[in-house]
């Protein structure tokens, strides 16, 4: 081939290559163009191979022309690549536009378990009277759960509590080896002794916690349930103080207009003992299953701390008086939330919990 022919072919190749670059409409097509023109077996190479047949003085000029074409095509390809990327981005942006009308993904928010919520509400109300919450043990000794509370071993009141023993049954209720008999507390009242032995009066204590009794389980009895104990000890504390605090408490929890009443009760660890009722929340006094047709809902039992109990707590009953009360928080949570079965509290069924 002559210089003339090679130059013509190069010119023609340049034009075709640039046109193909301009027409490539995706990165793959662009790569094909590159291989076809500039690759090892590409068209430019095969034209330049002919340079060898030219007179020596013509070779550099033709070679330079070949290089110029290569550079021009590479630059055009780079511009085209950027342009294609820009187009691809625009297409994506158009297709993926945010639809602000789509409903959001629901955020799963937890909520307080009804027992926790009720405990906190009780602690909040009584906290306004200066009551402070303490934690006391779930595993107790027979001594603190019963004897220190003025419930001796052969006292008929023990029949009130069907006890679950931790100490092996053959050793219960008295370990013959003389060690303490351990049991799962049947009420939060032994916490009173812990508090009296560790906190100096004036005492205003709330003792929430899990209690255990060997019960036949049904909609209103569980062998694991919750109580909240209250204890106030000071010089000159009277039954009127108990009445005043409980009235405020009942009104805060169930409405300011709700009638309340004190009735005589019996507990070995209080003297006198009372039951505190509020007008039934479910039937408003008409009589229903919740209030056993009495029209009154018993919120708690309480009374003036028995002098023997004060003494067992290390306090001088001549100097200090106190009142105590204890309530079943499951029952209170049930009437607050309109729940009819106590077992629901411990089953952790989300279909139940999520409604609250
Ligand atoms: N411990 C009692 C029970 O489990 C409840 C109770 C009654 C607690 C009277 C008290 C009280 O502190 O004074 O049934």
PDB file of C-alpha atoms in Angstrom, residues 120-328:
ATOM      1  CA  UNK A 120     -45.689   1.961  88.744  1.00  0.00           C
ATOM      2  CA  UNK A 121     -48.989   3.765  89.080  1.00  0.00           C
ATOM      3  CA  UNK A 122     -49.396   2.558  92.674  1.00  0.00           C
ATOM      4  CA  UNK A 123     -45.814   3.574  93.467  1.00  0.00           C
ATOM      5  CA  UNK A 124     -46.375   6.952  91.825  1.00  0.00           C
ATOM      6  CA  UNK A 125     -49.487   7.716  93.884  1.00  0.00           C
ATOM      7  CA  UNK A 126     -48.024   6.525  97.185  1.00  0.00           C
ATOM      8  CA  UNK A 127     -44.701   8.147  96.293  1.00  0.00           C
ATOM      9  CA  UNK A 128     -46.507  11.466  96.749  1.00  0.00           C
ATOM     10  CA  UNK A 129     -46.852  10.534 100.440  1.00  0.00           C
ATOM     11  CA  UNK A 130     -43.148   9.799 100.678  1.00  0.00           C
ATOM     12  CA  UNK A 131     -43.326   6.033 100.193  1.00  0.00           C
ATOM     13  CA  UNK A 132     -40.117   4.626  98.746  1.00  0.00           C
ATOM     14  CA  UNK A 133     -39.861   1.302  96.915  1.00  0.00           C
ATOM     15  CA  UNK A 134     -37.599  -1.457  98.276  1.00  0.00           C
ATOM     16  CA  UNK A 135     -36.832  -4.872  96.859  1.00  0.00           C
ATOM     17  CA  UNK A 136     -37.068  -7.822  99.246  1.00  0.00           C
ATOM     18  CA  UNK A 137     -36.262 -11.547  98.726  1.00  0.00           C
ATOM     19  CA  UNK A 138     -38.545 -14.043  96.996  1.00  0.00           C
ATOM     20  CA  UNK A 139     -36.949 -16.942  98.866  1.00  0.00           C
ATOM     21  CA  UNK A 140     -37.582 -16.433 102.545  1.00  0.00           C
ATOM     22  CA  UNK A 141     -37.112 -18.308 105.750  1.00  0.00           C
ATOM     23  CA  UNK A 142     -40.069 -19.811 107.566  1.00  0.00           C
ATOM     24  CA  UNK A 143     -38.979 -17.518 110.393  1.00  0.00           C
ATOM     25  CA  UNK A 144     -39.561 -14.286 108.449  1.00  0.00           C
ATOM     26  CA  UNK A 145     -42.498 -15.384 106.344  1.00  0.00           C
ATOM     27  CA  UNK A 146     -44.459 -16.603 109.373  1.00  0.00           C
ATOM     28  CA  UNK A 147     -42.976 -16.481 112.854  1.00  0.00           C
ATOM     29  CA  UNK A 148     -41.636 -12.926 112.847  1.00  0.00           C
ATOM     30  CA  UNK A 149     -45.051 -11.859 111.598  1.00  0.00           C
ATOM     31  CA  UNK A 150     -46.702 -13.283 114.675  1.00  0.00           C
ATOM     32  CA  UNK A 151     -47.863 -16.418 112.874  1.00  0.00           C
ATOM     33  CA  UNK A 152     -46.508 -19.248 115.051  1.00  0.00           C
ATOM     34  CA  UNK A 153     -46.088 -22.726 113.652  1.00  0.00           C
ATOM     35  CA  UNK A 154     -49.309 -24.115 115.022  1.00  0.00           C
ATOM     36  CA  UNK A 155     -51.342 -20.977 114.483  1.00  0.00           C
ATOM     37  CA  UNK A 156     -54.541 -21.683 112.530  1.00  0.00           C
ATOM     38  CA  UNK A 157     -53.822 -18.660 110.342  1.00  0.00           C
ATOM     39  CA  UNK A 158     -51.114 -20.685 108.601  1.00  0.00           C
ATOM     40  CA  UNK A 159     -53.873 -22.517 106.812  1.00  0.00           C
ATOM     41  CA  UNK A 160     -54.443 -19.298 104.911  1.00  0.00           C
ATOM     42  CA  UNK A 161     -51.225 -19.835 103.027  1.00  0.00           C
ATOM     43  CA  UNK A 162     -50.414 -22.954 101.126  1.00  0.00           C
ATOM     44  CA  UNK A 163     -46.702 -22.786 101.155  1.00  0.00           C
ATOM     45  CA  UNK A 164     -44.145 -23.937  98.565  1.00  0.00           C
ATOM     46  CA  UNK A 165     -41.034 -25.040 100.415  1.00  0.00           C
ATOM     47  CA  UNK A 166     -37.494 -24.818  99.069  1.00  0.00           C
ATOM     48  CA  UNK A 167     -36.052 -26.887 101.890  1.00  0.00           C
ATOM     49  CA  UNK A 168     -36.880 -30.561 101.104  1.00  0.00           C
ATOM     50  CA  UNK A 169     -40.432 -31.494 102.179  1.00  0.00           C
ATOM     51  CA  UNK A 170     -39.300 -34.032 104.782  1.00  0.00           C
ATOM     52  CA  UNK A 171     -37.424 -31.214 106.511  1.00  0.00           C
ATOM     53  CA  UNK A 172     -40.230 -28.695 106.227  1.00  0.00           C
ATOM     54  CA  UNK A 173     -41.638 -26.812 107.944  1.00  0.00           C
ATOM     55  CA  UNK A 174     -38.850 -27.306 110.502  1.00  0.00           C
ATOM     56  CA  UNK A 175     -35.409 -28.515 109.534  1.00  0.00           C
ATOM     57  CA  UNK A 176     -34.533 -31.144 112.216  1.00  0.00           C
ATOM     58  CA  UNK A 177     -30.860 -30.325 111.713  1.00  0.00           C
ATOM     59  CA  UNK A 178     -31.715 -26.894 113.070  1.00  0.00           C
ATOM     60  CA  UNK A 179     -30.930 -24.837 109.963  1.00  0.00           C
ATOM     61  CA  UNK A 180     -33.435 -22.344 108.607  1.00  0.00           C
ATOM     62  CA  UNK A 181     -36.336 -23.662 106.586  1.00  0.00           C
ATOM     63  CA  UNK A 182     -36.465 -21.944 103.227  1.00  0.00           C
ATOM     64  CA  UNK A 183     -39.653 -21.339 101.295  1.00  0.00           C
ATOM     65  CA  UNK A 184     -41.024 -19.196  98.519  1.00  0.00           C
ATOM     66  CA  UNK A 185     -42.638 -16.235 100.229  1.00  0.00           C
ATOM     67  CA  UNK A 186     -46.416 -16.522 100.380  1.00  0.00           C
ATOM     68  CA  UNK A 187     -46.805 -12.754 100.717  1.00  0.00           C
ATOM     69  CA  UNK A 188     -44.689  -9.608 100.669  1.00  0.00           C
ATOM     70  CA  UNK A 189     -45.208  -9.046 104.417  1.00  0.00           C
ATOM     71  CA  UNK A 190     -41.849 -10.584 105.485  1.00  0.00           C
ATOM     72  CA  UNK A 191     -40.314  -7.620 103.641  1.00  0.00           C
ATOM     73  CA  UNK A 192     -41.613  -5.499 106.543  1.00  0.00           C
ATOM     74  CA  UNK A 193     -39.152  -7.216 108.868  1.00  0.00           C
ATOM     75  CA  UNK A 194     -36.254  -6.668 106.440  1.00  0.00           C
ATOM     76  CA  UNK A 195     -37.096  -2.991 106.206  1.00  0.00           C
ATOM     77  CA  UNK A 196     -37.583  -2.447 109.948  1.00  0.00           C
ATOM     78  CA  UNK A 197     -34.259  -4.144 110.609  1.00  0.00           C
ATOM     79  CA  UNK A 198     -32.362  -1.981 108.123  1.00  0.00           C
ATOM     80  CA  UNK A 199     -34.116   1.399 107.936  1.00  0.00           C
ATOM     81  CA  UNK A 200     -34.502   3.735 110.899  1.00  0.00           C
ATOM     82  CA  UNK A 201     -37.961   5.322 111.383  1.00  0.00           C
ATOM     83  CA  UNK A 202     -39.609   7.307 110.032  1.00  0.00           C
ATOM     84  CA  UNK A 203     -40.237   4.494 107.544  1.00  0.00           C
ATOM     85  CA  UNK A 204     -42.444   4.762 104.489  1.00  0.00           C
ATOM     86  CA  UNK A 205     -41.806   1.694 102.420  1.00  0.00           C
ATOM     87  CA  UNK A 206     -43.385   0.029  99.409  1.00  0.00           C
ATOM     88  CA  UNK A 207     -42.462  -3.574  98.775  1.00  0.00           C
ATOM     89  CA  UNK A 208     -43.678  -4.886  95.449  1.00  0.00           C
ATOM     90  CA  UNK A 209     -42.956  -8.421  94.393  1.00  0.00           C
ATOM     91  CA  UNK A 210     -43.760 -11.892  93.262  1.00  0.00           C
ATOM     92  CA  UNK A 211     -45.378 -14.272  95.735  1.00  0.00           C
ATOM     93  CA  UNK A 212     -46.098 -17.996  95.570  1.00  0.00           C
ATOM     94  CA  UNK A 213     -48.811 -20.248  96.904  1.00  0.00           C
ATOM     95  CA  UNK A 214     -49.699 -23.818  96.188  1.00  0.00           C
ATOM     96  CA  UNK A 215     -53.049 -23.065  94.582  1.00  0.00           C
ATOM     97  CA  UNK A 216     -55.427 -24.839  92.275  1.00  0.00           C
ATOM     98  CA  UNK A 217     -55.021 -22.603  89.228  1.00  0.00           C
ATOM     99  CA  UNK A 218     -58.088 -20.969  87.706  1.00  0.00           C
ATOM    100  CA  UNK A 219     -59.099 -17.622  86.219  1.00  0.00           C
ATOM    101  CA  UNK A 220     -58.604 -15.843  89.525  1.00  0.00           C
ATOM    102  CA  UNK A 221     -55.899 -17.949  91.209  1.00  0.00           C
ATOM    103  CA  UNK A 222     -52.319 -18.424  90.091  1.00  0.00           C
ATOM    104  CA  UNK A 223     -49.572 -20.082  92.115  1.00  0.00           C
ATOM    105  CA  UNK A 224     -47.378 -17.147  91.185  1.00  0.00           C
ATOM    106  CA  UNK A 225     -48.853 -13.701  91.724  1.00  0.00           C
ATOM    107  CA  UNK A 226     -47.888 -10.203  92.729  1.00  0.00           C
ATOM    108  CA  UNK A 227     -48.384  -8.156  95.827  1.00  0.00           C
ATOM    109  CA  UNK A 228     -47.513  -4.674  96.963  1.00  0.00           C
ATOM    110  CA  UNK A 229     -46.855  -4.171 100.635  1.00  0.00           C
ATOM    111  CA  UNK A 230     -46.949  -0.788 102.330  1.00  0.00           C
ATOM    112  CA  UNK A 231     -45.339   0.007 105.657  1.00  0.00           C
ATOM    113  CA  UNK A 232     -45.253   3.238 107.585  1.00  0.00           C
ATOM    114  CA  UNK A 233     -43.581   3.459 110.993  1.00  0.00           C
ATOM    115  CA  UNK A 234     -43.128   6.620 112.996  1.00  0.00           C
ATOM    116  CA  UNK A 235     -43.813   8.068 116.414  1.00  0.00           C
ATOM    117  CA  UNK A 236     -47.518   8.637 116.847  1.00  0.00           C
ATOM    118  CA  UNK A 237     -48.761   6.925 113.692  1.00  0.00           C
ATOM    119  CA  UNK A 238     -52.472   6.090 114.005  1.00  0.00           C
ATOM    120  CA  UNK A 239     -55.237   4.240 112.207  1.00  0.00           C
ATOM    121  CA  UNK A 240     -56.474   7.637 111.028  1.00  0.00           C
ATOM    122  CA  UNK A 241     -53.224   8.048 109.083  1.00  0.00           C
ATOM    123  CA  UNK A 242     -53.875   4.716 107.401  1.00  0.00           C
ATOM    124  CA  UNK A 243     -57.424   5.720 106.567  1.00  0.00           C
ATOM    125  CA  UNK A 244     -56.267   9.065 105.145  1.00  0.00           C
ATOM    126  CA  UNK A 245     -53.540   7.572 102.961  1.00  0.00           C
ATOM    127  CA  UNK A 246     -55.780   4.772 101.682  1.00  0.00           C
ATOM    128  CA  UNK A 247     -58.635   7.132 100.845  1.00  0.00           C
ATOM    129  CA  UNK A 248     -56.319   9.280  98.763  1.00  0.00           C
ATOM    130  CA  UNK A 249     -54.896   6.148  97.208  1.00  0.00           C
ATOM    131  CA  UNK A 250     -58.300   4.701  96.271  1.00  0.00           C
ATOM    132  CA  UNK A 251     -59.408   8.010  94.818  1.00  0.00           C
ATOM    133  CA  UNK A 252     -56.223   8.501  92.802  1.00  0.00           C
ATOM    134  CA  UNK A 253     -56.488   5.024  91.348  1.00  0.00           C
ATOM    135  CA  UNK A 254     -60.225   4.763  90.734  1.00  0.00           C
ATOM    136  CA  UNK A 255     -61.671   8.283  90.701  1.00  0.00           C
ATOM    137  CA  UNK A 256     -62.115  11.107  93.226  1.00  0.00           C
ATOM    138  CA  UNK A 257     -65.849  10.497  93.707  1.00  0.00           C
ATOM    139  CA  UNK A 258     -65.612   6.796  94.409  1.00  0.00           C
ATOM    140  CA  UNK A 259     -67.006   5.794  97.808  1.00  0.00           C
ATOM    141  CA  UNK A 260     -64.559   3.901 100.034  1.00  0.00           C
ATOM    142  CA  UNK A 261     -64.983   2.029 103.289  1.00  0.00           C
ATOM    143  CA  UNK A 262     -63.050   0.442 106.115  1.00  0.00           C
ATOM    144  CA  UNK A 263     -64.227  -2.859 107.543  1.00  0.00           C
ATOM    145  CA  UNK A 264     -62.802  -4.882 110.379  1.00  0.00           C
ATOM    146  CA  UNK A 265     -60.533  -7.694 109.250  1.00  0.00           C
ATOM    147  CA  UNK A 266     -58.160 -10.188 110.738  1.00  0.00           C
ATOM    148  CA  UNK A 267     -54.421 -10.655 110.235  1.00  0.00           C
ATOM    149  CA  UNK A 268     -52.039 -11.949 112.899  1.00  0.00           C
ATOM    150  CA  UNK A 269     -49.502  -9.203 112.111  1.00  0.00           C
ATOM    151  CA  UNK A 270     -51.829  -6.237 112.560  1.00  0.00           C
ATOM    152  CA  UNK A 271     -54.026  -5.119 115.439  1.00  0.00           C
ATOM    153  CA  UNK A 272     -56.554  -3.816 114.712  1.00  0.00           C
ATOM    154  CA  UNK A 273     -56.843  -5.224 111.201  1.00  0.00           C
ATOM    155  CA  UNK A 274     -58.982  -3.809 108.433  1.00  0.00           C
ATOM    156  CA  UNK A 275     -60.109  -4.436 104.905  1.00  0.00           C
ATOM    157  CA  UNK A 276     -60.273  -1.442 102.602  1.00  0.00           C
ATOM    158  CA  UNK A 277     -62.968  -1.447  99.920  1.00  0.00           C
ATOM    159  CA  UNK A 278     -63.876   0.842  97.055  1.00  0.00           C
ATOM    160  CA  UNK A 279     -67.260   0.910  95.306  1.00  0.00           C
ATOM    161  CA  UNK A 280     -67.063  -1.820  92.670  1.00  0.00           C
ATOM    162  CA  UNK A 281     -65.378  -0.478  89.526  1.00  0.00           C
ATOM    163  CA  UNK A 282     -67.168  -2.938  87.273  1.00  0.00           C
ATOM    164  CA  UNK A 283     -70.805  -2.627  88.386  1.00  0.00           C
ATOM    165  CA  UNK A 284     -70.658   0.663  90.348  1.00  0.00           C
ATOM    166  CA  UNK A 285     -72.374  -1.040  93.273  1.00  0.00           C
ATOM    167  CA  UNK A 286     -75.097  -2.911  91.416  1.00  0.00           C
ATOM    168  CA  UNK A 287     -73.571  -6.269  92.280  1.00  0.00           C
ATOM    169  CA  UNK A 288     -71.548  -8.381  89.818  1.00  0.00           C
ATOM    170  CA  UNK A 289     -69.166 -11.331  89.682  1.00  0.00           C
ATOM    171  CA  UNK A 290     -66.079  -9.166  90.316  1.00  0.00           C
ATOM    172  CA  UNK A 291     -67.432  -7.877  93.664  1.00  0.00           C
ATOM    173  CA  UNK A 292     -69.194 -11.178  94.436  1.00  0.00           C
ATOM    174  CA  UNK A 293     -72.483  -9.219  94.435  1.00  0.00           C
ATOM    175  CA  UNK A 294     -71.446  -7.080  97.393  1.00  0.00           C
ATOM    176  CA  UNK A 295     -71.116  -3.862  95.375  1.00  0.00           C
ATOM    177  CA  UNK A 296     -67.649  -3.367  96.910  1.00  0.00           C
ATOM    178  CA  UNK A 297     -64.238  -4.248  95.604  1.00  0.00           C
ATOM    179  CA  UNK A 298     -61.706  -5.146  98.291  1.00  0.00           C
ATOM    180  CA  UNK A 299     -58.531  -3.282  97.385  1.00  0.00           C
ATOM    181  CA  UNK A 300     -56.348  -4.463 100.243  1.00  0.00           C
ATOM    182  CA  UNK A 301     -55.943  -5.667 103.792  1.00  0.00           C
ATOM    183  CA  UNK A 302     -54.111  -3.692 106.410  1.00  0.00           C
ATOM    184  CA  UNK A 303     -53.994  -2.452 109.949  1.00  0.00           C
ATOM    185  CA  UNK A 304     -51.778  -1.193 112.719  1.00  0.00           C
ATOM    186  CA  UNK A 305     -48.521  -3.151 112.906  1.00  0.00           C
ATOM    187  CA  UNK A 306     -48.745  -5.587 115.813  1.00  0.00           C
ATOM    188  CA  UNK A 307     -46.369  -4.683 118.688  1.00  0.00           C
ATOM    189  CA  UNK A 308     -44.825  -8.156 118.437  1.00  0.00           C
ATOM    190  CA  UNK A 309     -43.990  -7.497 114.783  1.00  0.00           C
ATOM    191  CA  UNK A 310     -42.440  -4.120 115.605  1.00  0.00           C
ATOM    192  CA  UNK A 311     -40.326  -5.810 118.257  1.00  0.00           C
ATOM    193  CA  UNK A 312     -39.293  -8.556 115.794  1.00  0.00           C
ATOM    194  CA  UNK A 313     -38.238  -5.753 113.473  1.00  0.00           C
ATOM    195  CA  UNK A 314     -36.011  -4.384 116.213  1.00  0.00           C
ATOM    196  CA  UNK A 315     -38.233  -1.413 117.054  1.00  0.00           C
ATOM    197  CA  UNK A 316     -39.624  -0.355 120.405  1.00  0.00           C
ATOM    198  CA  UNK A 317     -43.454  -0.498 120.257  1.00  0.00           C
ATOM    199  CA  UNK A 318     -43.647   1.948 123.169  1.00  0.00           C
ATOM    200  CA  UNK A 319     -41.987   4.550 121.006  1.00  0.00           C
ATOM    201  CA  UNK A 320     -43.035   3.632 117.481  1.00  0.00           C
ATOM    202  CA  UNK A 321     -46.335   2.805 115.901  1.00  0.00           C
ATOM    203  CA  UNK A 322     -46.961   1.850 112.329  1.00  0.00           C
ATOM    204  CA  UNK A 323     -49.489   0.798 109.809  1.00  0.00           C
ATOM    205  CA  UNK A 324     -49.126  -1.778 107.073  1.00  0.00           C
ATOM    206  CA  UNK A 325     -51.175  -2.888 104.136  1.00  0.00           C
ATOM    207  CA  UNK A 326     -50.907  -5.473 101.428  1.00  0.00           C
ATOM    208  CA  UNK A 327     -52.653  -5.748  98.088  1.00  0.00           C
ATOM    209  CA  UNK A 328     -52.766  -8.177  95.189  1.00  0.00           C
TER     210      UNK A 328
END
